[in-house]
CSV table of C-alpha atoms (C1' of nucleotides) in Angstrom, one decimal:
chain,number,residue,atom,x,y,z
A,1,MET,CA,18.3,-122.7,-100.1
A,2,LEU,CA,14.9,-121.4,-99.4
A,3,ASP,CA,12.2,-124.3,-98.1
A,4,SER,CA,9.0,-121.8,-98.8
A,5,GLU,CA,8.4,-123.4,-102.4
A,6,GLN,CA,9.3,-126.8,-101.7
A,7,CYS,CA,6.8,-129.8,-102.0
A,8,PRO,CA,6.4,-130.7,-98.2
A,9,ASP,CA,6.8,-134.2,-98.6
A,10,CYS,CA,9.9,-134.0,-100.6
A,11,LYS,CA,12.2,-133.2,-97.6
A,12,ARG,CA,10.7,-136.2,-95.9
A,13,ILE,CA,10.9,-138.7,-98.2
A,14,GLY,CA,14.2,-137.6,-99.1
A,15,ALA,CA,15.3,-137.8,-95.7
A,16,VAL,CA,14.1,-141.5,-95.2
A,17,LEU,CA,15.1,-142.2,-98.8
A,18,SER,CA,19.0,-141.1,-97.5
A,19,ARG,CA,18.5,-143.4,-94.8
A,20,VAL,CA,17.3,-146.8,-95.9
A,21,GLY,CA,17.3,-146.2,-99.7
A,22,ASP,CA,20.9,-147.0,-100.2
A,23,ARG,CA,22.3,-149.5,-102.3
A,24,TRP,CA,23.6,-151.8,-99.4
A,25,SER,CA,20.5,-151.8,-97.1
A,26,VAL,CA,18.2,-152.4,-100.3
A,27,LEU,CA,20.0,-155.4,-101.0
A,28,VAL,CA,20.2,-156.4,-97.0
A,29,VAL,CA,16.7,-156.6,-96.9
A,30,VAL,CA,16.1,-158.3,-100.3
A,31,SER,CA,18.6,-160.9,-98.8
A,32,LEU,CA,17.3,-161.5,-95.2
A,33,ALA,CA,13.5,-161.4,-96.8
A,34,GLU,CA,14.6,-164.5,-98.7
A,35,HIS,CA,16.8,-166.2,-96.5
A,36,GLY,CA,15.0,-165.3,-93.4
A,37,THR,CA,18.3,-165.8,-91.4
A,38,LEU,CA,21.8,-165.0,-92.1
A,39,ARG,CA,25.0,-164.8,-89.9
A,40,PHE,CA,27.7,-161.7,-90.6
A,41,ASN,CA,29.9,-163.4,-93.2
A,42,GLU,CA,26.6,-165.1,-94.7
A,43,LEU,CA,25.5,-161.7,-95.7
A,44,LYS,CA,29.1,-160.8,-96.8
A,45,ARG,CA,29.5,-163.4,-99.3
A,46,THR,CA,26.2,-163.2,-100.6
A,47,LEU,CA,26.1,-159.6,-101.3
A,48,GLY,CA,29.7,-159.3,-102.2
A,49,ILE,CA,30.0,-156.3,-99.9
A,50,SER,CA,33.3,-155.1,-98.0
A,51,GLN,CA,33.5,-155.9,-94.5
A,52,ARG,CA,33.7,-152.7,-93.3
A,53,MET,CA,30.5,-151.3,-95.3
A,54,LEU,CA,28.5,-154.3,-94.4
A,55,SER,CA,29.3,-153.7,-90.5
A,56,LEU,CA,28.5,-150.0,-90.9
A,57,THR,CA,25.3,-150.7,-93.2
A,58,LEU,CA,23.7,-153.3,-90.0
A,59,LYS,CA,24.7,-151.0,-87.5
A,60,GLU,CA,22.9,-148.1,-89.4
A,61,MET,CA,20.0,-150.8,-90.3
A,62,GLU,CA,19.8,-152.1,-86.5
A,63,ARG,CA,19.5,-148.4,-85.5
A,64,ASP,CA,16.9,-147.6,-87.7
A,65,GLY,CA,14.9,-150.8,-86.3
A,66,LEU,CA,14.8,-152.5,-89.5
A,67,VAL,CA,17.4,-155.5,-88.5
A,68,SER,CA,17.6,-157.1,-85.0
A,69,ARG,CA,20.9,-158.4,-84.0
A,70,THR,CA,21.4,-161.7,-82.2
A,71,TYR,CA,24.8,-162.5,-80.9
A,72,HIS,CA,25.5,-166.3,-79.8
A,73,PRO,CA,29.0,-165.8,-77.3
A,74,THR,CA,30.2,-169.2,-78.6
A,75,ILE,CA,33.4,-170.3,-79.8
A,76,PRO,CA,33.6,-169.3,-82.3
A,77,PRO,CA,31.4,-166.5,-82.0
A,78,LYS,CA,27.9,-166.3,-84.1
A,79,VAL,CA,25.9,-163.4,-84.9
A,80,GLU,CA,22.9,-164.1,-86.6
A,81,TYR,CA,20.7,-161.0,-88.4
A,82,THR,CA,17.0,-160.8,-89.5
A,83,LEU,CA,14.5,-158.4,-90.7
A,84,THR,CA,12.6,-156.7,-87.6
A,85,ALA,CA,8.7,-156.1,-88.4
A,86,LEU,CA,9.5,-152.6,-89.5
A,87,GLY,CA,12.0,-154.4,-91.6
A,88,GLN,CA,9.4,-156.9,-93.0
A,89,SER,CA,7.0,-154.0,-93.8
A,90,PHE,CA,9.7,-152.5,-96.1
A,91,ARG,CA,9.8,-155.8,-98.0
A,92,GLN,CA,6.9,-155.0,-100.5
A,93,PRO,CA,8.4,-151.4,-101.7
A,94,VAL,CA,11.6,-153.0,-101.8
A,95,THR,CA,10.8,-155.9,-103.6
A,96,ALA,CA,8.6,-154.0,-106.4
A,97,LEU,CA,11.7,-151.8,-106.5
A,98,SER,CA,14.1,-154.7,-107.4
A,99,ARG,CA,11.5,-156.7,-109.5
A,100,TRP,CA,11.1,-153.3,-111.6
A,101,ALA,CA,14.9,-153.2,-111.8
A,102,ILE,CA,15.2,-156.5,-113.0
A,103,GLU,CA,12.9,-156.3,-115.9
A,104,ASN,CA,13.9,-152.9,-116.8
A,105,LEU,CA,17.7,-153.1,-116.8
A,106,GLY,CA,17.7,-154.2,-120.5
A,107,ARG,CA,15.3,-151.2,-121.3
A,108,ILE,CA,17.6,-148.8,-119.5
A,109,ASP,CA,20.6,-150.2,-121.0
A,110,ALA,CA,18.9,-149.8,-124.9
A,111,ALA,CA,18.2,-146.2,-124.0
A,112,ARG,CA,21.7,-145.3,-122.9
A,113,THR,CA,23.1,-147.1,-126.1
A,114,ALA,CA,20.5,-145.0,-128.3
A,115,TYR,CA,21.2,-142.1,-126.2
A,116,ASP,CA,24.8,-142.2,-126.5
A,117,ALA,CA,25.0,-143.0,-130.4
A,118,GLY,CA,22.7,-139.8,-130.8
A,119,THR,CA,24.9,-137.5,-129.3
A,120,ALA,CA,28.4,-138.7,-129.9
A,121,GLN,CA,28.1,-138.7,-133.5
B,1,MET,CA,36.3,-160.0,-104.4
B,2,LEU,CA,34.9,-162.7,-105.9
B,3,ASP,CA,31.7,-163.3,-107.5
B,4,SER,CA,31.3,-166.8,-107.6
B,5,GLU,CA,29.3,-167.0,-104.1
B,6,GLN,CA,27.2,-164.0,-104.6
B,7,CYS,CA,23.2,-164.0,-105.6
B,8,PRO,CA,23.3,-163.7,-109.2
B,9,ASP,CA,20.7,-160.8,-109.2
B,10,CYS,CA,22.3,-158.7,-106.5
B,11,LYS,CA,24.9,-157.4,-108.8
B,12,ARG,CA,22.3,-156.3,-111.6
B,13,ILE,CA,19.9,-155.0,-109.0
B,14,GLY,CA,22.7,-152.8,-107.5
B,15,ALA,CA,23.3,-151.5,-110.9
B,16,VAL,CA,20.2,-150.6,-111.4
B,17,LEU,CA,19.6,-148.8,-108.2
B,18,SER,CA,23.0,-147.2,-108.5
B,19,ARG,CA,21.5,-145.7,-111.4
B,20,VAL,CA,18.0,-144.9,-111.0
B,21,GLY,CA,17.7,-145.4,-107.0
B,22,ASP,CA,19.5,-142.2,-105.6
B,23,ARG,CA,17.9,-139.7,-103.9
B,24,TRP,CA,17.2,-137.0,-106.6
B,25,SER,CA,15.8,-139.4,-109.5
B,26,VAL,CA,13.3,-140.7,-107.2
B,27,LEU,CA,12.2,-137.4,-106.3
B,28,VAL,CA,12.1,-136.0,-109.9
B,29,VAL,CA,10.1,-139.4,-110.6
B,30,VAL,CA,7.5,-138.8,-107.5
B,31,SER,CA,7.3,-134.5,-109.1
B,32,LEU,CA,6.8,-135.0,-112.5
B,33,ALA,CA,4.4,-138.2,-111.9
B,34,GLU,CA,2.5,-135.5,-109.9
B,35,HIS,CA,2.6,-132.5,-112.1
B,36,GLY,CA,2.6,-134.4,-115.4
B,37,THR,CA,5.1,-131.7,-117.1
B,38,LEU,CA,7.3,-129.4,-115.1
B,39,ARG,CA,9.9,-126.7,-116.3
B,40,PHE,CA,13.6,-126.7,-115.2
B,41,ASN,CA,13.5,-124.4,-112.6
B,42,GLU,CA,9.8,-125.6,-111.5
B,43,LEU,CA,11.7,-128.6,-110.7
B,44,LYS,CA,14.3,-126.7,-108.9
B,45,ARG,CA,12.2,-125.0,-106.3
B,46,THR,CA,9.7,-128.2,-106.0
B,47,LEU,CA,12.9,-130.7,-105.0
B,48,GLY,CA,15.0,-127.9,-103.1
B,49,ILE,CA,17.8,-128.9,-105.1
B,50,SER,CA,21.0,-127.3,-106.5
B,51,GLN,CA,21.0,-126.3,-109.9
B,52,ARG,CA,23.9,-128.3,-110.5
B,53,MET,CA,22.6,-131.5,-109.3
B,54,LEU,CA,19.2,-131.1,-111.2
B,55,SER,CA,20.9,-130.2,-114.6
B,56,LEU,CA,23.4,-133.6,-113.9
B,57,THR,CA,20.4,-136.0,-112.5
B,58,LEU,CA,18.2,-134.8,-115.4
B,59,LYS,CA,20.9,-135.6,-118.4
B,60,GLU,CA,21.4,-138.9,-116.7
B,61,MET,CA,17.4,-139.6,-116.1
B,62,GLU,CA,17.0,-138.5,-120.3
B,63,ARG,CA,20.3,-141.0,-121.0
B,64,ASP,CA,18.6,-143.9,-119.1
B,65,GLY,CA,15.2,-143.3,-121.2
B,66,LEU,CA,13.2,-142.0,-118.0
B,67,VAL,CA,12.5,-138.4,-118.5
B,68,SER,CA,12.1,-136.9,-121.8
B,69,ARG,CA,13.1,-133.4,-122.3
B,70,THR,CA,11.4,-130.7,-124.6
B,71,TYR,CA,13.3,-127.5,-125.8
B,72,HIS,CA,11.2,-124.6,-127.0
B,73,PRO,CA,13.5,-122.2,-128.6
B,74,THR,CA,11.6,-119.1,-127.1
B,75,ILE,CA,13.1,-115.9,-125.3
B,76,PRO,CA,13.2,-116.7,-122.6
B,77,PRO,CA,14.2,-120.3,-123.3
B,78,LYS,CA,11.6,-122.8,-122.0
B,79,VAL,CA,12.3,-126.5,-121.6
B,80,GLU,CA,10.0,-129.1,-120.2
B,81,TYR,CA,10.3,-132.6,-118.7
B,82,THR,CA,7.7,-135.1,-118.5
B,83,LEU,CA,8.4,-139.1,-117.9
B,84,THR,CA,8.6,-141.7,-120.6
B,85,ALA,CA,6.6,-144.5,-120.9
B,86,LEU,CA,9.4,-146.4,-118.9
B,87,GLY,CA,9.9,-143.5,-116.4
B,88,GLN,CA,5.9,-144.0,-116.1
B,89,SER,CA,6.4,-147.8,-115.2
B,90,PHE,CA,8.7,-146.5,-112.7
B,91,ARG,CA,6.2,-144.7,-111.1
B,92,GLN,CA,4.6,-147.7,-109.1
B,93,PRO,CA,7.5,-149.1,-107.0
B,94,VAL,CA,9.2,-145.5,-106.4
B,95,THR,CA,5.2,-144.3,-105.1
B,96,ALA,CA,5.1,-147.8,-103.1
B,97,LEU,CA,8.9,-146.8,-101.8
B,98,SER,CA,7.9,-143.0,-101.1
B,99,ARG,CA,4.8,-144.2,-99.5
B,100,TRP,CA,6.6,-146.2,-97.2
B,101,ALA,CA,9.0,-143.7,-96.3
B,102,ILE,CA,5.9,-141.2,-95.1
B,103,GLU,CA,4.4,-143.7,-93.2
B,104,ASN,CA,7.4,-145.3,-91.4
B,105,LEU,CA,9.3,-142.0,-90.7
B,106,GLY,CA,8.3,-141.7,-87.2
B,107,ARG,CA,9.1,-145.6,-86.6
B,108,ILE,CA,12.2,-144.8,-87.9
B,109,ASP,CA,12.9,-141.8,-85.8
B,110,ALA,CA,11.1,-144.1,-82.6
B,111,ALA,CA,13.7,-146.7,-83.2
B,112,ARG,CA,17.0,-144.6,-83.7
B,113,THR,CA,16.0,-142.6,-80.2
B,114,ALA,CA,15.6,-145.9,-78.5
B,115,TYR,CA,18.8,-147.2,-79.6
B,116,ASP,CA,20.5,-144.0,-78.9
B,117,ALA,CA,19.1,-144.0,-75.4
B,118,GLY,CA,20.1,-147.9,-75.0
B,119,THR,CA,23.7,-147.5,-76.2
B,120,ALA,CA,24.5,-143.9,-75.0
B,121,GLN,CA,24.1,-144.2,-71.0
C,1,DC,C1',34.2,-165.3,-86.6
C,2,DG,C1',32.9,-160.9,-86.2
C,3,DG,C1',33.7,-157.1,-85.7
C,4,DT,C1',37.0,-152.0,-85.2
C,5,DA,C1',40.3,-148.4,-86.6
C,6,DT,C1',43.0,-146.5,-90.2
C,7,DC,C1',44.3,-144.7,-94.6
C,8,DC,C1',43.4,-143.7,-98.9
C,9,DA,C1',40.9,-143.1,-103.4
C,10,DT,C1',36.9,-142.1,-105.6
C,11,DT,C1',32.5,-139.9,-105.6
C,12,DC,C1',29.0,-136.7,-104.7
C,13,DT,C1',27.4,-132.3,-103.7
C,14,DG,C1',26.7,-127.4,-102.7
C,15,DA,C1',28.2,-122.5,-103.5
C,16,DT,C1',29.7,-119.6,-107.2
C,17,DA,C1',30.2,-117.6,-111.3
C,18,DC,C1',29.6,-117.3,-116.1
C,19,DT,C1',27.4,-118.1,-120.7
C,20,DG,C1',23.4,-118.3,-125.0
D,1,DC,C1',15.6,-119.0,-118.3
D,2,DA,C1',17.7,-122.9,-118.7
D,3,DG,C1',22.1,-124.0,-118.1
D,4,DT,C1',27.8,-124.8,-117.9
D,5,DA,C1',32.7,-124.4,-115.9
D,6,DT,C1',35.1,-124.5,-111.5
D,7,DC,C1',36.3,-125.5,-107.0
D,8,DA,C1',36.2,-127.1,-102.1
D,9,DG,C1',34.5,-130.1,-98.7
D,10,DA,C1',31.6,-133.8,-97.4
D,11,DA,C1',30.6,-138.7,-98.1
D,12,DT,C1',31.3,-143.1,-99.6
D,13,DG,C1',33.6,-147.1,-100.5
D,14,DG,C1',37.4,-150.6,-100.6
D,15,DA,C1',42.1,-152.4,-98.7
D,16,DT,C1',44.9,-153.9,-94.8
D,17,DA,C1',45.7,-154.7,-90.1
D,18,DC,C1',44.6,-155.8,-85.8
D,19,DC,C1',41.4,-157.4,-81.7
D,20,DG,C1',38.4,-160.0,-78.6
DNA sequence: CGGTATCCATTCTGATACTG
DNA sequence: CAGTATCAGAATGGATACCG
């Protein structure tokens, strides 16, 4: 695939979105933005995510500098996650996106129903 | 997986994001927002997307009411895509997201490098 | 509690070839 | 030009079991 004619930003935007724009990362940001700090299993319960995916998602987000991880070596152990400054700055676009999602879910469903009704006949 | 303890909006947000929040849909919105109207192969060249994925993405977006498709039965055929009103309303959160992506790509890369340097030793 | 390791099914994606 | 069909590899995501 040649790059010559592509819009220069599309690759970069796509690159970042494929990192932080996935389903789970967005939901983690929403939850941490709302609650401030959450433990591993609190996030797991809140998001309805599998242990595996939460672990992978949080590790990636920590690597990307979006969340910070604090380990308390108590018994039982306790690990708290919170947004970094970069993660905080991500809040605004994410809340804009999720608010749009909530407000327009009905319209999308309606469009789908209409489209399916029109093509199925 | 039980739903009882989950935040009620997470499922709905996740549902919409998995529809319209994917990499290609976002880039299509960005491109159409910028250019107004584009033909199939113009989008293909601009985004650097495979023919197959563009076809699937546009069909889904048309079904979701985000883009409208206009077929001109000329020879050679000509198909133009543009944003619907719903698609236009999606512009704002999407541009907020892509602007954040562009502005913070460097910070994410820096965080990654630092993280990898710290764990690899 | 907070993970990691393994396995497996599903989905996504691109390359290629073909059609109207 | 604007797709569709088919295939194969990669990525995603859940279930389960186990560890410190």
